[in-house]
Short mmCIF file of N, CA and C in Angstrom, two decimals:
data_model
loop_
_atom_site.label_atom_id
_atom_site.label_comp_id
_atom_site.label_asym_id
_atom_site.label_seq_id
_atom_site.Cartn_x
_atom_site.Cartn_y
_atom_site.Cartn_z
N MET V 1 -169.49 97.92 104.42
CA MET V 1 -168.23 98.60 104.67
C MET V 1 -168.21 99.87 103.82
N PRO V 2 -167.78 100.98 104.39
CA PRO V 2 -167.74 102.23 103.61
C PRO V 2 -166.65 102.18 102.55
N ALA V 3 -166.84 103.00 101.54
CA ALA V 3 -165.84 103.09 100.47
C ALA V 3 -164.55 103.69 101.03
N PRO V 4 -163.40 103.25 100.51
CA PRO V 4 -162.14 103.82 100.99
C PRO V 4 -161.99 105.27 100.54
N PRO V 5 -161.20 106.04 101.27
CA PRO V 5 -160.95 107.43 100.85
C PRO V 5 -160.32 107.46 99.46
N ALA V 6 -160.64 108.49 98.71
CA ALA V 6 -160.14 108.61 97.34
C ALA V 6 -158.61 108.62 97.28
N ALA V 7 -157.96 109.18 98.29
CA ALA V 7 -156.49 109.26 98.29
C ALA V 7 -155.86 107.87 98.29
N LEU V 8 -156.56 106.88 98.82
CA LEU V 8 -156.01 105.52 98.83
C LEU V 8 -156.11 104.85 97.47
N MET V 9 -156.91 105.39 96.59
CA MET V 9 -157.11 104.78 95.27
C MET V 9 -156.08 105.25 94.24
N VAL V 10 -155.27 106.23 94.59
CA VAL V 10 -154.30 106.80 93.65
C VAL V 10 -152.91 106.31 94.01
N PRO V 11 -152.30 105.45 93.16
CA PRO V 11 -150.96 104.97 93.48
C PRO V 11 -149.92 106.07 93.28
N PRO V 12 -148.86 106.06 94.09
CA PRO V 12 -147.79 107.03 93.89
C PRO V 12 -147.11 106.81 92.53
N VAL V 13 -146.55 107.86 91.99
CA VAL V 13 -145.88 107.78 90.69
C VAL V 13 -144.45 107.30 90.92
N ARG V 14 -144.12 106.18 90.26
CA ARG V 14 -142.77 105.62 90.38
C ARG V 14 -141.80 106.47 89.57
N PRO V 15 -140.67 106.86 90.16
CA PRO V 15 -139.71 107.67 89.42
C PRO V 15 -139.05 106.89 88.29
N GLU V 16 -138.74 107.59 87.22
CA GLU V 16 -138.05 106.98 86.09
C GLU V 16 -136.61 106.66 86.49
N PRO V 17 -136.03 105.64 85.88
CA PRO V 17 -134.63 105.34 86.18
C PRO V 17 -133.72 106.47 85.73
N PRO V 18 -132.52 106.54 86.28
CA PRO V 18 -131.61 107.62 85.90
C PRO V 18 -131.27 107.54 84.41
N GLN V 19 -131.04 108.71 83.81
CA GLN V 19 -130.73 108.78 82.38
C GLN V 19 -129.31 108.33 82.08
N ASN V 20 -128.43 108.45 83.06
CA ASN V 20 -127.06 108.03 82.85
C ASN V 20 -126.53 107.45 84.16
N GLY V 21 -125.31 106.95 84.13
CA GLY V 21 -124.75 106.29 85.30
C GLY V 21 -123.84 107.15 86.14
N THR V 22 -123.98 108.46 86.03
CA THR V 22 -123.14 109.32 86.85
C THR V 22 -123.54 109.21 88.31
N VAL V 23 -122.59 109.50 89.17
CA VAL V 23 -122.85 109.41 90.60
C VAL V 23 -124.01 110.34 90.98
N ALA V 24 -123.99 111.55 90.44
CA ALA V 24 -125.05 112.52 90.77
C ALA V 24 -126.42 112.00 90.34
N ALA V 25 -126.51 111.43 89.15
CA ALA V 25 -127.80 110.93 88.64
C ALA V 25 -128.29 109.75 89.49
N ILE V 26 -127.38 108.87 89.87
CA ILE V 26 -127.76 107.71 90.67
C ILE V 26 -128.20 108.15 92.07
N LEU V 27 -127.49 109.09 92.66
CA LEU V 27 -127.88 109.58 93.98
C LEU V 27 -129.22 110.30 93.94
N GLU V 28 -129.43 111.09 92.91
CA GLU V 28 -130.72 111.78 92.77
C GLU V 28 -131.85 110.77 92.63
N HIS V 29 -131.62 109.74 91.84
CA HIS V 29 -132.63 108.69 91.67
C HIS V 29 -132.89 107.97 92.99
N ALA V 30 -131.83 107.71 93.75
CA ALA V 30 -131.98 107.04 95.04
C ALA V 30 -132.86 107.87 95.98
N VAL V 31 -132.66 109.17 95.98
CA VAL V 31 -133.47 110.05 96.83
C VAL V 31 -134.93 110.02 96.37
N GLU V 32 -135.15 110.12 95.05
CA GLU V 32 -136.51 110.09 94.52
C GLU V 32 -137.18 108.75 94.80
N PHE V 33 -136.43 107.67 94.63
CA PHE V 33 -137.00 106.34 94.85
C PHE V 33 -137.31 106.13 96.33
N GLY V 34 -136.46 106.67 97.20
CA GLY V 34 -136.73 106.58 98.63
C GLY V 34 -138.03 107.29 99.00
N GLY V 35 -138.28 108.44 98.38
CA GLY V 35 -139.54 109.14 98.59
C GLY V 35 -140.73 108.34 98.09
N TYR V 36 -140.54 107.69 96.96
CA TYR V 36 -141.59 106.83 96.38
C TYR V 36 -141.93 105.69 97.34
N VAL V 37 -140.90 105.04 97.86
CA VAL V 37 -141.12 103.92 98.79
C VAL V 37 -141.80 104.41 100.06
N ALA V 38 -141.41 105.59 100.55
CA ALA V 38 -142.06 106.15 101.73
C ALA V 38 -143.54 106.40 101.46
N GLU V 39 -143.87 106.90 100.27
CA GLU V 39 -145.28 107.10 99.92
C GLU V 39 -146.03 105.78 99.89
N LEU V 40 -145.40 104.73 99.34
CA LEU V 40 -146.04 103.40 99.32
C LEU V 40 -146.28 102.89 100.74
N GLU V 41 -145.29 103.07 101.61
CA GLU V 41 -145.45 102.62 103.00
C GLU V 41 -146.58 103.39 103.69
N ASN V 42 -146.64 104.69 103.47
CA ASN V 42 -147.71 105.49 104.07
C ASN V 42 -149.07 105.04 103.55
N GLN V 43 -149.16 104.77 102.25
CA GLN V 43 -150.44 104.34 101.68
C GLN V 43 -150.82 102.96 102.21
N ASN V 44 -149.83 102.08 102.35
CA ASN V 44 -150.10 100.75 102.89
C ASN V 44 -150.62 100.86 104.32
N THR V 45 -150.00 101.72 105.12
CA THR V 45 -150.45 101.93 106.49
C THR V 45 -151.87 102.49 106.51
N ALA V 46 -152.15 103.43 105.62
CA ALA V 46 -153.50 104.01 105.55
C ALA V 46 -154.53 102.96 105.17
N TRP V 47 -154.20 102.06 104.24
CA TRP V 47 -155.11 100.98 103.87
C TRP V 47 -155.37 100.07 105.07
N ARG V 48 -154.30 99.74 105.78
CA ARG V 48 -154.46 98.87 106.95
C ARG V 48 -155.31 99.54 108.03
N ASP V 49 -155.08 100.83 108.25
CA ASP V 49 -155.89 101.56 109.22
C ASP V 49 -157.35 101.58 108.79
N TRP V 50 -157.59 101.84 107.50
CA TRP V 50 -158.95 101.88 106.99
C TRP V 50 -159.63 100.52 107.16
N ALA V 51 -158.88 99.44 106.91
CA ALA V 51 -159.46 98.10 106.99
C ALA V 51 -159.52 97.57 108.42
N GLY V 52 -158.85 98.27 109.35
CA GLY V 52 -158.86 97.82 110.74
C GLY V 52 -157.93 96.65 110.98
N VAL V 53 -156.90 96.50 110.17
CA VAL V 53 -155.95 95.40 110.31
C VAL V 53 -154.86 95.80 111.28
N SER V 54 -154.50 94.89 112.16
CA SER V 54 -153.42 95.15 113.11
C SER V 54 -152.09 95.22 112.37
N ARG V 55 -151.19 96.06 112.86
CA ARG V 55 -149.86 96.18 112.24
C ARG V 55 -148.89 95.10 112.73
N GLN V 56 -149.27 94.38 113.76
CA GLN V 56 -148.40 93.34 114.27
C GLN V 56 -148.50 92.11 113.37
N PRO V 57 -147.35 91.60 112.90
CA PRO V 57 -147.41 90.40 112.07
C PRO V 57 -147.91 89.20 112.88
N ARG V 58 -148.67 88.37 112.25
CA ARG V 58 -149.21 87.20 112.93
C ARG V 58 -148.33 86.00 112.60
N VAL V 59 -147.93 85.29 113.63
CA VAL V 59 -147.13 84.10 113.44
C VAL V 59 -147.88 82.93 114.05
N ASP V 60 -148.25 81.97 113.20
CA ASP V 60 -148.93 80.77 113.69
C ASP V 60 -147.88 79.78 114.15
N ASN V 61 -148.20 79.07 115.19
CA ASN V 61 -147.31 78.04 115.72
C ASN V 61 -145.91 78.59 115.99
N TRP V 62 -145.84 79.71 116.72
CA TRP V 62 -144.57 80.37 117.00
C TRP V 62 -143.57 79.39 117.62
N SER V 63 -144.03 78.52 118.49
CA SER V 63 -143.10 77.59 119.13
C SER V 63 -142.48 76.63 118.13
N ASN V 64 -143.20 76.33 117.04
CA ASN V 64 -142.66 75.44 116.01
C ASN V 64 -141.74 76.17 115.03
N ALA V 65 -141.80 77.51 115.01
CA ALA V 65 -141.04 78.29 114.05
C ALA V 65 -139.60 78.52 114.50
N LYS V 66 -139.31 78.22 115.75
CA LYS V 66 -137.96 78.50 116.27
C LYS V 66 -136.93 77.53 115.75
#
């Protein structure tokens, strides 16, 4: 199997928590954290694409899970 692309080996930088509890600081942190999560999702998708894994979740015994 070929080595993964270098970009997949670098984790996104998690934003620091807000310095205070003001509404502005919390909203700014929420925006930054949302970007961080989006980067994680993109990297996860890239790993799955690289590994050839299907994006559809697999459910065993679906009839028993109802």
